[in-house]
Amino acid sequence: MKYNGLKGMEDILPPDIAAWQVIEAGARDVFSRYGFQEIRVPILESTDIFIRGIGEATDIVEKEMYTFTDKGNRSVAMRPEGTAPVVRCFVEKNLQTLPSPQKFYYSGPMFRYERPQKGRFRQFYQIGAEAFGVAAPSMDAELIIMLKNLLEVIGLSGLNFEINSIGCAECRPAYRQALLDFFSDKLVEYCPDCQRRYETNPLRILDCKIERCGALRHGAPIVTDYLCESCRKHFDELLSILNAFKVPYTLNPNLVRGLDYYTKTTFEVTSEHLGAQKAVAAGGRYDRLVEEFGGPATPAIGFAVGMERLVSLLKEKQSIELPSPKVFVATLGKESELEGFRIVETLRSHGIWAEQSYGGASLKSQLRRADRLGAEFALIIGDNELKAGKAQWKNLKVKEQGEVAIADITALFAITS
Ligand code: HAM
């Protein structure tokens, strides 16, 4: 019986894994300089936190959640995103008592039952960052600049930053009404999803990817024209900081995002090289969520990067090579085999990647293996060489060779590293 992986759930293999590790190391490095600490929250959470956090009338909650009833008859969901679990944790563990601002990052798999296509998976990985406790726009700017730095550190500069403000509880009702008025006379021409959204959440119509709906919303009221004074001021201040730091951004008034918890600032980083799924990172402010989850009123903002999409951009920019061993130790004879094993272990303990031959193959086949592994050097030890305390070395890349005293092997390869 042969089994296949599930649709939309990918195996991540070498050499691609090297690109994943570059991004993960870059995130750890950059985030730590901004004071973000790692937290790990579970993959399974109670379904309610996503319904409450992301919103009942969103695509994620309506169609895409991996939800099931566990053996204790509880409805649980495999997290479709990380913000709601982090906020659940923040409230449950009283993290507001830590010195403010509280800054956290996380990484791991997320699950959405979407139609798989290029750049869209059912299991995908995010690295996310969330900052709690600061309402000022300088926090929005810091987060956006940190994201830009992360992208630059991993070798991706020049991506588009799209920015919007979707207002707050005070200004949203007037905008919502303006949208309802605008959409009402052509409602029958919209897709069935948008007709439903008209009732549940008209802002979402601005986000519909169906071409016809896109054409129909031409001339729709623009959210930033409806911002209250405080949201307007916040947005203007954010933009002026981004200008001061020369962050290149474009204003996108249709950037309403697919999750309901956002207030004020929303943003996305996009690349034209990715096709339809062009957002590599996205985020925004969610000043009400901590309170909605039963915590004290706490402003917050965060973002998440999509790992698969970043990896695909990195692979396009540079070929990713499989790492290869420095030394392959080939041996001839029982005694030299044990000595070979010892040399390999010594090299490894000095931080050098060394490989050995397992169990009496011919020299020819051992050297063939060394070649296939891409080893830089082969070290050859026979019983005679062993008696003389010597070994032969061959540089497999430039076809040089020589002899080395067994006692000097570590030094030889440490120097050529
Ligand atoms: P999101 O826009 O749903 O936001 O996802 C963030 C990023 O995850 C997207 O820009 C994309 O790169 C990646 N992504 C999303 N769905 C998929 C998929 N099916 N396959 C591959 N990649 C995908 C959030 O998840 C928010 N929690 C972000 C946030 C954090 N907002 C505030 N804090």
Short mmCIF file of C-alpha atoms and ligand atoms in Angstrom, two decimals:
data_model
loop_
_atom_site.label_atom_id
_atom_site.label_comp_id
_atom_site.label_asym_id
_atom_site.label_seq_id
_atom_site.Cartn_x
_atom_site.Cartn_y
_atom_site.Cartn_z
CA MET A 1 0.00 0.00 0.00
CA LYS A 2 1.38 3.37 -1.04
CA TYR A 3 0.15 6.53 0.62
CA ASN A 4 0.02 10.10 -0.63
CA GLY A 5 0.11 13.28 1.43
CA LEU A 6 -3.14 15.24 1.72
CA LYS A 7 -4.05 17.80 -0.92
CA GLY A 8 -2.68 21.23 -0.07
CA MET A 9 -0.30 19.83 2.56
CA GLU A 10 3.27 19.90 1.38
CA ASP A 11 6.44 18.12 2.44
CA ILE A 12 9.29 20.57 2.87
CA LEU A 13 12.54 19.01 1.71
CA PRO A 14 16.18 19.83 1.07
CA PRO A 15 17.41 21.92 -0.66
CA ASP A 16 14.35 24.20 -0.15
CA ILE A 17 14.67 23.79 3.61
CA ALA A 18 17.80 25.95 3.44
CA ALA A 19 15.63 28.91 2.36
CA TRP A 20 13.23 28.23 5.25
CA GLN A 21 16.14 28.30 7.67
CA VAL A 22 17.45 31.58 6.24
CA ILE A 23 14.05 33.19 6.90
CA GLU A 24 13.72 31.69 10.38
CA ALA A 25 17.22 32.77 11.39
CA GLY A 26 16.61 36.25 9.91
CA ALA A 27 13.38 36.61 11.90
CA ARG A 28 15.04 35.58 15.17
CA ASP A 29 17.88 38.00 14.57
CA VAL A 30 15.80 41.02 13.51
CA PHE A 31 12.93 40.51 15.98
CA SER A 32 15.30 40.18 18.93
CA ARG A 33 16.78 43.59 18.12
CA TYR A 34 13.29 45.05 18.51
CA GLY A 35 12.63 43.27 21.81
CA PHE A 36 10.20 40.65 20.50
CA GLN A 37 10.28 37.39 22.45
CA GLU A 38 9.23 34.05 21.10
CA ILE A 39 6.07 32.40 22.39
CA ARG A 40 4.62 29.04 21.36
CA VAL A 41 0.88 28.59 21.48
CA PRO A 42 -0.94 25.33 20.65
CA ILE A 43 -2.10 24.34 17.20
CA LEU A 44 -5.49 23.26 18.54
CA GLU A 45 -7.69 25.82 20.23
CA SER A 46 -11.33 26.00 21.12
CA THR A 47 -13.30 26.88 17.95
CA ASP A 48 -14.95 29.83 19.72
CA ILE A 49 -11.79 31.92 19.84
CA PHE A 50 -11.61 32.00 16.05
CA ILE A 51 -15.32 32.65 15.58
CA ARG A 52 -15.12 35.49 18.08
CA GLY A 53 -11.72 36.79 17.01
CA ILE A 54 -11.70 36.49 13.21
CA GLY A 55 -15.45 37.04 12.85
CA GLU A 56 -18.41 34.84 12.04
CA ALA A 57 -18.99 36.37 8.61
CA THR A 58 -15.43 35.88 7.28
CA ASP A 59 -14.37 33.35 4.66
CA ILE A 60 -11.99 31.76 7.15
CA VAL A 61 -14.69 31.04 9.73
CA GLU A 62 -17.51 30.33 7.28
CA LYS A 63 -15.68 27.99 4.92
CA GLU A 64 -12.07 27.28 5.78
CA MET A 65 -11.70 26.05 9.34
CA TYR A 66 -10.49 22.57 10.20
CA THR A 67 -12.96 22.04 13.03
CA PHE A 68 -13.86 18.83 14.78
CA THR A 69 -15.35 17.54 18.00
CA ASP A 70 -12.76 15.98 20.28
CA LYS A 71 -13.26 12.96 22.50
CA GLY A 72 -14.45 15.21 25.33
CA ASN A 73 -17.20 16.52 23.02
CA ARG A 74 -15.59 19.96 22.70
CA SER A 75 -15.51 21.80 19.38
CA VAL A 76 -11.86 22.46 18.58
CA ALA A 77 -10.16 23.99 15.54
CA MET A 78 -6.70 23.72 14.04
CA ARG A 79 -5.57 27.33 14.12
CA PRO A 80 -6.12 29.15 10.80
CA GLU A 81 -3.94 32.03 12.07
CA GLY A 82 -1.93 33.04 15.10
CA THR A 83 -3.35 36.33 16.39
CA ALA A 84 -6.48 34.96 18.10
CA PRO A 85 -4.49 32.25 19.98
CA VAL A 86 -1.87 34.81 21.07
CA VAL A 87 -4.59 37.14 22.36
CA ARG A 88 -6.27 34.20 24.14
CA CYS A 89 -2.90 33.47 25.79
CA PHE A 90 -2.28 37.16 26.59
CA VAL A 91 -5.57 37.41 28.46
CA GLU A 92 -5.42 33.98 30.11
CA LYS A 93 -1.86 34.46 31.40
CA ASN A 94 -2.31 38.16 32.33
CA LEU A 95 0.60 39.15 30.13
CA GLN A 96 -0.42 42.81 30.44
CA THR A 97 1.35 42.68 33.82
CA LEU A 98 4.71 42.36 32.03
CA PRO A 99 6.53 45.65 31.30
CA SER A 100 4.81 47.48 28.45
CA PRO A 101 4.92 47.14 25.50
CA GLN A 102 4.64 43.37 25.46
CA LYS A 103 6.16 42.15 22.19
CA PHE A 104 5.92 38.54 21.03
CA TYR A 105 6.64 36.52 17.94
CA TYR A 106 5.66 32.99 16.92
CA SER A 107 6.13 30.64 14.02
CA GLY A 108 4.48 27.47 12.92
CA PRO A 109 1.85 25.83 10.76
CA MET A 110 -1.63 27.26 10.15
CA PHE A 111 -4.54 25.44 8.53
CA ARG A 112 -7.18 26.70 6.13
CA TYR A 113 -9.38 24.55 3.95
CA GLU A 114 -8.88 26.69 0.86
CA ARG A 115 -8.70 25.59 -2.77
CA PRO A 116 -4.99 24.82 -3.20
CA GLN A 117 -3.16 26.68 -5.95
CA LYS A 118 0.23 28.31 -6.50
CA GLY A 119 1.13 30.02 -3.20
CA ARG A 120 -2.00 28.79 -1.43
CA PHE A 121 -1.95 25.70 0.76
CA ARG A 122 -4.15 24.06 3.35
CA GLN A 123 -1.25 23.72 5.73
CA PHE A 124 1.04 26.73 5.47
CA TYR A 125 3.56 28.35 7.79
CA GLN A 126 3.59 31.82 9.22
CA ILE A 127 6.01 33.81 11.30
CA GLY A 128 4.03 36.45 13.15
CA ALA A 129 4.78 39.33 15.50
CA GLU A 130 2.32 41.00 17.88
CA ALA A 131 2.89 44.09 20.06
CA PHE A 132 0.54 44.96 22.91
CA GLY A 133 0.03 48.07 25.00
CA VAL A 134 0.85 51.02 22.71
CA ALA A 135 -1.81 53.04 20.92
CA ALA A 136 0.59 55.55 19.34
CA PRO A 137 1.28 55.38 15.59
CA SER A 138 5.02 55.10 16.28
CA MET A 139 4.31 51.45 17.21
CA ASP A 140 2.64 50.87 13.82
CA ALA A 141 5.65 52.45 12.15
CA GLU A 142 8.14 50.43 14.21
CA LEU A 143 6.43 47.20 13.25
CA ILE A 144 6.30 48.06 9.56
CA ILE A 145 9.97 49.10 9.59
CA MET A 146 10.88 45.85 11.41
CA LEU A 147 9.08 43.87 8.71
CA LYS A 148 10.93 45.80 6.01
CA ASN A 149 14.23 45.07 7.78
CA LEU A 150 13.42 41.37 7.99
CA LEU A 151 12.70 41.24 4.26
CA GLU A 152 15.96 43.05 3.53
CA VAL A 153 18.03 40.82 5.84
CA ILE A 154 16.83 37.73 4.00
CA GLY A 155 17.61 39.33 0.65
CA LEU A 156 14.20 40.61 -0.45
CA SER A 157 14.16 44.33 -0.91
CA GLY A 158 11.89 46.43 -3.12
CA LEU A 159 8.57 44.76 -2.22
CA ASN A 160 5.40 46.89 -2.20
CA PHE A 161 3.99 48.05 1.12
CA GLU A 162 0.27 48.75 0.77
CA ILE A 163 -1.29 50.71 3.62
CA ASN A 164 -4.78 51.71 4.65
CA SER A 165 -6.81 52.73 7.67
CA ILE A 166 -10.21 51.14 8.15
CA GLY A 167 -11.26 53.32 11.08
CA CYS A 168 -12.69 52.37 14.43
CA ALA A 169 -16.04 51.67 16.10
CA GLU A 170 -16.77 55.37 15.95
CA CYS A 171 -16.28 56.02 12.23
CA ARG A 172 -17.08 52.56 10.83
CA PRO A 173 -20.93 52.84 11.03
CA ALA A 174 -21.06 55.91 8.75
CA TYR A 175 -18.75 54.22 6.24
CA ARG A 176 -20.74 51.02 6.39
CA GLN A 177 -23.92 52.96 5.64
CA ALA A 178 -22.24 54.74 2.71
CA LEU A 179 -21.22 51.35 1.29
CA LEU A 180 -24.72 49.93 1.75
CA ASP A 181 -26.15 52.92 -0.13
CA PHE A 182 -23.60 52.52 -2.92
CA PHE A 183 -24.07 48.77 -3.39
CA SER A 184 -27.85 48.67 -2.97
CA ASP A 185 -28.97 49.52 -6.51
CA LYS A 186 -26.66 47.00 -8.25
CA LEU A 187 -26.82 44.27 -5.65
CA VAL A 188 -28.30 41.60 -7.92
CA GLU A 189 -25.28 41.90 -10.22
CA TYR A 190 -22.78 40.94 -7.49
CA CYS A 191 -21.66 37.35 -6.85
CA PRO A 192 -23.74 35.34 -4.33
CA ASP A 193 -20.97 35.70 -1.72
CA CYS A 194 -21.03 39.50 -2.02
CA GLN A 195 -24.83 39.52 -1.83
CA ARG A 196 -24.49 37.72 1.47
CA ARG A 197 -21.68 40.03 2.55
CA TYR A 198 -24.03 42.96 1.92
CA GLU A 199 -26.07 41.72 4.87
CA THR A 200 -23.27 40.50 7.11
CA ASN A 201 -20.24 42.70 6.43
CA PRO A 202 -20.35 45.05 3.42
CA LEU A 203 -16.68 46.04 3.85
CA ARG A 204 -15.79 42.55 2.69
CA ILE A 205 -17.27 43.28 -0.77
CA LEU A 206 -14.26 45.55 -1.33
CA ASP A 207 -12.03 42.50 -0.94
CA CYS A 208 -13.87 40.18 -3.39
CA LYS A 209 -11.43 38.75 -5.92
CA ILE A 210 -14.10 38.07 -8.59
CA GLU A 211 -13.42 40.30 -11.58
CA ARG A 212 -17.02 41.35 -12.11
CA CYS A 213 -17.40 42.45 -8.48
CA GLY A 214 -14.15 44.37 -8.84
CA ALA A 215 -15.52 46.28 -11.84
CA LEU A 216 -18.85 46.96 -10.13
CA ARG A 217 -17.28 48.53 -7.07
CA HIS A 218 -15.60 51.20 -9.17
CA GLY A 219 -16.41 54.56 -7.56
CA ALA A 220 -17.35 53.04 -4.18
CA PRO A 221 -16.94 55.33 -1.16
CA ILE A 222 -13.37 55.40 0.17
CA VAL A 223 -12.85 54.46 3.79
CA THR A 224 -10.24 57.13 4.51
CA ASP A 225 -12.82 59.82 3.58
CA TYR A 226 -14.90 58.65 6.55
CA LEU A 227 -12.26 58.48 9.28
CA CYS A 228 -13.05 60.20 12.58
CA GLU A 229 -10.62 62.81 13.82
CA SER A 230 -8.65 60.44 16.00
CA CYS A 231 -8.26 57.80 13.25
CA ARG A 232 -7.33 60.49 10.72
CA LYS A 233 -4.67 61.89 13.03
CA HIS A 234 -3.30 58.40 13.74
CA PHE A 235 -3.08 57.59 10.04
CA ASP A 236 -1.47 60.93 9.11
CA GLU A 237 1.13 60.56 11.85
CA LEU A 238 1.94 57.01 10.77
CA LEU A 239 2.42 58.10 7.17
CA SER A 240 4.65 60.97 8.19
CA ILE A 241 6.91 58.63 10.20
CA LEU A 242 7.07 56.20 7.26
CA ASN A 243 8.00 59.15 5.03
CA ALA A 244 10.73 60.20 7.47
CA PHE A 245 12.20 56.68 7.32
CA LYS A 246 11.77 56.52 3.54
CA VAL A 247 9.57 53.42 3.64
CA PRO A 248 8.12 53.25 0.15
CA TYR A 249 4.39 52.58 0.44
CA THR A 250 1.25 52.93 -1.61
CA LEU A 251 -2.15 53.84 -0.20
CA ASN A 252 -4.71 51.16 -0.96
CA PRO A 253 -8.21 52.17 0.21
CA ASN A 254 -9.55 48.69 -0.69
CA LEU A 255 -7.26 46.98 1.79
CA VAL A 256 -9.97 45.90 4.24
CA ARG A 257 -8.39 42.48 5.03
CA GLY A 258 -10.19 39.18 5.48
CA LEU A 259 -10.32 39.19 9.29
CA ASP A 260 -12.80 41.24 11.35
CA TYR A 261 -10.62 42.19 14.30
CA TYR A 262 -8.82 45.06 12.59
CA THR A 263 -9.19 48.72 13.56
CA LYS A 264 -7.33 51.69 12.09
CA THR A 265 -4.09 50.65 10.32
CA THR A 266 -4.04 47.69 7.92
CA PHE A 267 -1.14 46.77 5.64
CA GLU A 268 0.08 44.15 3.20
CA VAL A 269 3.40 43.49 1.53
CA THR A 270 2.97 42.24 -2.02
CA SER A 271 5.09 41.05 -4.90
CA GLU A 272 4.12 40.99 -8.55
CA HIS A 273 6.23 37.84 -9.00
CA LEU A 274 3.80 35.65 -7.11
CA GLY A 275 0.75 35.61 -9.38
CA ALA A 276 -2.72 35.74 -7.83
CA GLN A 277 -1.56 35.03 -4.26
CA LYS A 278 0.66 38.05 -4.09
CA ALA A 279 0.66 38.96 -0.37
CA VAL A 280 3.81 37.78 1.40
CA ALA A 281 2.94 39.46 4.68
CA ALA A 282 -0.03 41.22 6.16
CA GLY A 283 -1.20 42.75 9.38
CA GLY A 284 -2.80 45.63 11.18
CA ARG A 285 -4.05 47.10 14.42
CA TYR A 286 -6.60 45.30 16.56
CA ASP A 287 -7.26 47.64 19.47
CA ARG A 288 -10.48 45.95 20.65
CA LEU A 289 -9.58 42.27 20.60
CA VAL A 290 -7.95 41.90 24.03
CA GLU A 291 -11.01 43.47 25.63
CA GLU A 292 -13.35 41.30 23.56
CA PHE A 293 -11.49 38.26 24.90
CA GLY A 294 -12.16 39.41 28.46
CA GLY A 295 -8.88 41.25 29.12
CA PRO A 296 -8.23 44.89 30.03
CA ALA A 297 -8.56 47.45 27.20
CA THR A 298 -5.19 47.02 25.43
CA PRO A 299 -4.26 48.43 22.03
CA ALA A 300 -2.34 45.99 19.82
CA ILE A 301 -0.88 45.57 16.37
CA GLY A 302 0.81 42.74 14.51
CA PHE A 303 1.58 41.04 11.24
CA ALA A 304 2.35 37.60 9.84
CA VAL A 305 4.56 36.59 6.92
CA GLY A 306 3.65 33.65 4.71
CA MET A 307 6.70 31.37 4.65
CA GLU A 308 5.92 29.47 1.44
CA ARG A 309 5.55 32.71 -0.51
CA LEU A 310 8.80 34.14 0.87
CA VAL A 311 10.58 30.88 0.04
CA SER A 312 9.29 30.99 -3.50
CA LEU A 313 10.58 34.57 -3.91
CA LEU A 314 13.96 33.61 -2.45
CA LYS A 315 14.24 30.62 -4.80
CA GLU A 316 13.51 32.86 -7.75
CA LYS A 317 16.32 35.22 -6.73
CA GLN A 318 19.03 32.70 -6.02
CA SER A 319 19.53 29.01 -6.58
CA ILE A 320 19.54 27.11 -3.34
CA GLU A 321 22.33 24.59 -3.06
CA LEU A 322 22.35 21.45 -1.01
CA PRO A 323 24.98 21.71 1.69
CA SER A 324 27.75 19.13 1.33
CA PRO A 325 30.35 17.49 3.59
CA LYS A 326 33.85 18.81 3.93
CA VAL A 327 35.51 15.42 4.21
CA PHE A 328 34.64 11.87 3.24
CA VAL A 329 36.80 9.28 4.99
CA ALA A 330 37.32 6.17 2.85
CA THR A 331 38.94 3.15 4.51
CA LEU A 332 40.43 -0.17 3.39
CA GLY A 333 40.58 -2.92 6.00
CA LYS A 334 39.03 -3.61 9.39
CA GLU A 335 41.52 -1.66 11.50
CA SER A 336 41.50 1.41 9.33
CA GLU A 337 37.70 1.33 9.32
CA LEU A 338 37.66 1.82 13.10
CA GLU A 339 40.38 4.49 12.87
CA GLY A 340 38.33 6.16 10.08
CA PHE A 341 35.29 6.23 12.35
CA ARG A 342 37.45 7.84 15.09
CA ILE A 343 38.77 10.50 12.69
CA VAL A 344 35.25 11.31 11.48
CA GLU A 345 34.06 11.76 15.07
CA THR A 346 37.05 13.98 15.92
CA LEU A 347 36.42 16.16 12.86
CA ARG A 348 32.73 16.43 13.80
CA SER A 349 33.63 17.45 17.34
CA HIS A 350 35.64 20.31 15.77
CA GLY A 351 32.59 21.51 13.84
CA ILE A 352 33.57 19.96 10.52
CA TRP A 353 30.99 17.98 8.54
CA ALA A 354 32.59 14.58 7.90
CA GLU A 355 31.10 11.40 6.43
CA GLN A 356 32.35 7.85 6.68
CA SER A 357 31.97 4.67 4.70
CA TYR A 358 29.82 2.04 6.33
CA GLY A 359 31.15 -1.50 6.17
CA GLY A 360 33.74 -2.65 3.68
CA ALA A 361 32.78 -1.29 0.25
CA SER A 362 35.47 -1.11 -2.46
CA LEU A 363 37.56 2.07 -2.64
CA LYS A 364 35.97 2.86 -6.02
CA SER A 365 32.45 2.72 -4.65
CA GLN A 366 33.43 4.71 -1.55
CA LEU A 367 34.89 7.48 -3.73
CA ARG A 368 31.75 7.40 -5.89
CA ARG A 369 29.69 8.04 -2.75
CA ALA A 370 32.02 10.89 -1.75
CA ASP A 371 31.42 12.44 -5.17
CA ARG A 372 27.66 12.03 -5.04
CA LEU A 373 27.56 13.68 -1.62
CA GLY A 374 29.56 16.57 -3.07
CA ALA A 375 32.35 16.16 -0.48
CA GLU A 376 35.21 18.61 -0.93
CA PHE A 377 37.90 16.19 0.27
CA ALA A 378 38.33 12.44 0.42
CA LEU A 379 40.68 11.04 3.03
CA ILE A 380 41.92 7.53 2.28
CA ILE A 381 43.32 5.23 4.94
CA GLY A 382 44.45 1.65 4.36
CA ASP A 383 45.98 -0.67 6.96
CA ASN A 384 49.51 0.09 5.63
CA GLU A 385 49.00 3.84 5.89
CA LEU A 386 47.63 3.29 9.37
CA LYS A 387 50.81 1.53 10.46
CA ALA A 388 52.85 4.48 9.14
CA GLY A 389 50.50 6.94 10.93
CA LYS A 390 49.58 8.58 7.61
CA ALA A 391 46.60 9.07 5.31
CA GLN A 392 46.17 10.19 1.68
CA TRP A 393 43.94 13.19 0.96
CA LYS A 394 42.34 14.17 -2.34
CA ASN A 395 40.66 17.46 -3.10
CA LEU A 396 37.72 16.25 -5.18
CA LYS A 397 36.93 19.71 -6.54
CA VAL A 398 40.35 20.73 -7.88
CA LYS A 399 41.95 17.27 -8.25
CA GLU A 400 44.92 17.86 -5.97
CA GLN A 401 46.22 15.24 -3.60
CA GLY A 402 48.80 14.71 -0.86
CA GLU A 403 49.69 12.97 2.35
CA VAL A 404 49.00 13.98 5.92
CA ALA A 405 50.05 12.59 9.30
CA ILE A 406 46.98 11.19 11.07
CA ALA A 407 47.78 13.43 14.05
CA ASP A 408 47.53 16.54 11.79
CA ILE A 409 44.20 15.74 10.09
CA THR A 410 42.01 18.00 12.19
CA ALA A 411 44.39 20.91 11.76
CA LEU A 412 44.51 20.36 7.98
CA PHE A 413 40.73 20.52 7.54
CA ALA A 414 40.23 23.25 10.12
CA ILE A 415 42.63 25.42 8.07
CA THR A 416 40.89 24.69 4.76
CA SER A 417 37.39 25.40 6.26
P1 HAM B 1 -3.47 36.76 6.74
O1 HAM B 1 -3.50 37.88 5.74
O2 HAM B 1 -4.67 35.88 6.76
O3 HAM B 1 -3.28 37.45 8.16
O4 HAM B 1 -2.19 35.88 6.53
C1 HAM B 1 -0.89 36.45 6.56
C2 HAM B 1 -0.04 35.86 5.45
O5 HAM B 1 -0.06 34.42 5.52
C3 HAM B 1 -0.56 36.17 4.05
O6 HAM B 1 -0.12 37.43 3.62
C4 HAM B 1 0.09 35.04 3.23
O7 HAM B 1 1.42 35.37 2.92
C5 HAM B 1 0.07 33.88 4.21
N1 HAM B 1 -1.08 32.98 3.92
C6 HAM B 1 -2.37 33.14 4.30
N2 HAM B 1 -3.12 32.10 3.84
C7 HAM B 1 -2.29 31.28 3.18
C8 HAM B 1 -2.44 30.02 2.47
N3 HAM B 1 -3.62 29.39 2.41
N4 HAM B 1 -1.34 29.46 1.89
C9 HAM B 1 -0.13 30.07 1.97
N5 HAM B 1 0.07 31.24 2.62
C10 HAM B 1 -0.98 31.84 3.22
C11 HAM B 1 -3.21 36.75 9.33
O8 HAM B 1 -3.14 35.56 9.41
C12 HAM B 1 -3.14 37.66 10.55
N6 HAM B 1 -3.13 36.82 11.75
C13 HAM B 1 -1.93 38.56 10.49
C14 HAM B 1 -1.84 39.45 11.68
C15 HAM B 1 -1.04 39.27 12.76
N7 HAM B 1 -2.55 40.55 11.87
C16 HAM B 1 -2.24 41.06 13.05
N8 HAM B 1 -1.34 40.29 13.58
#
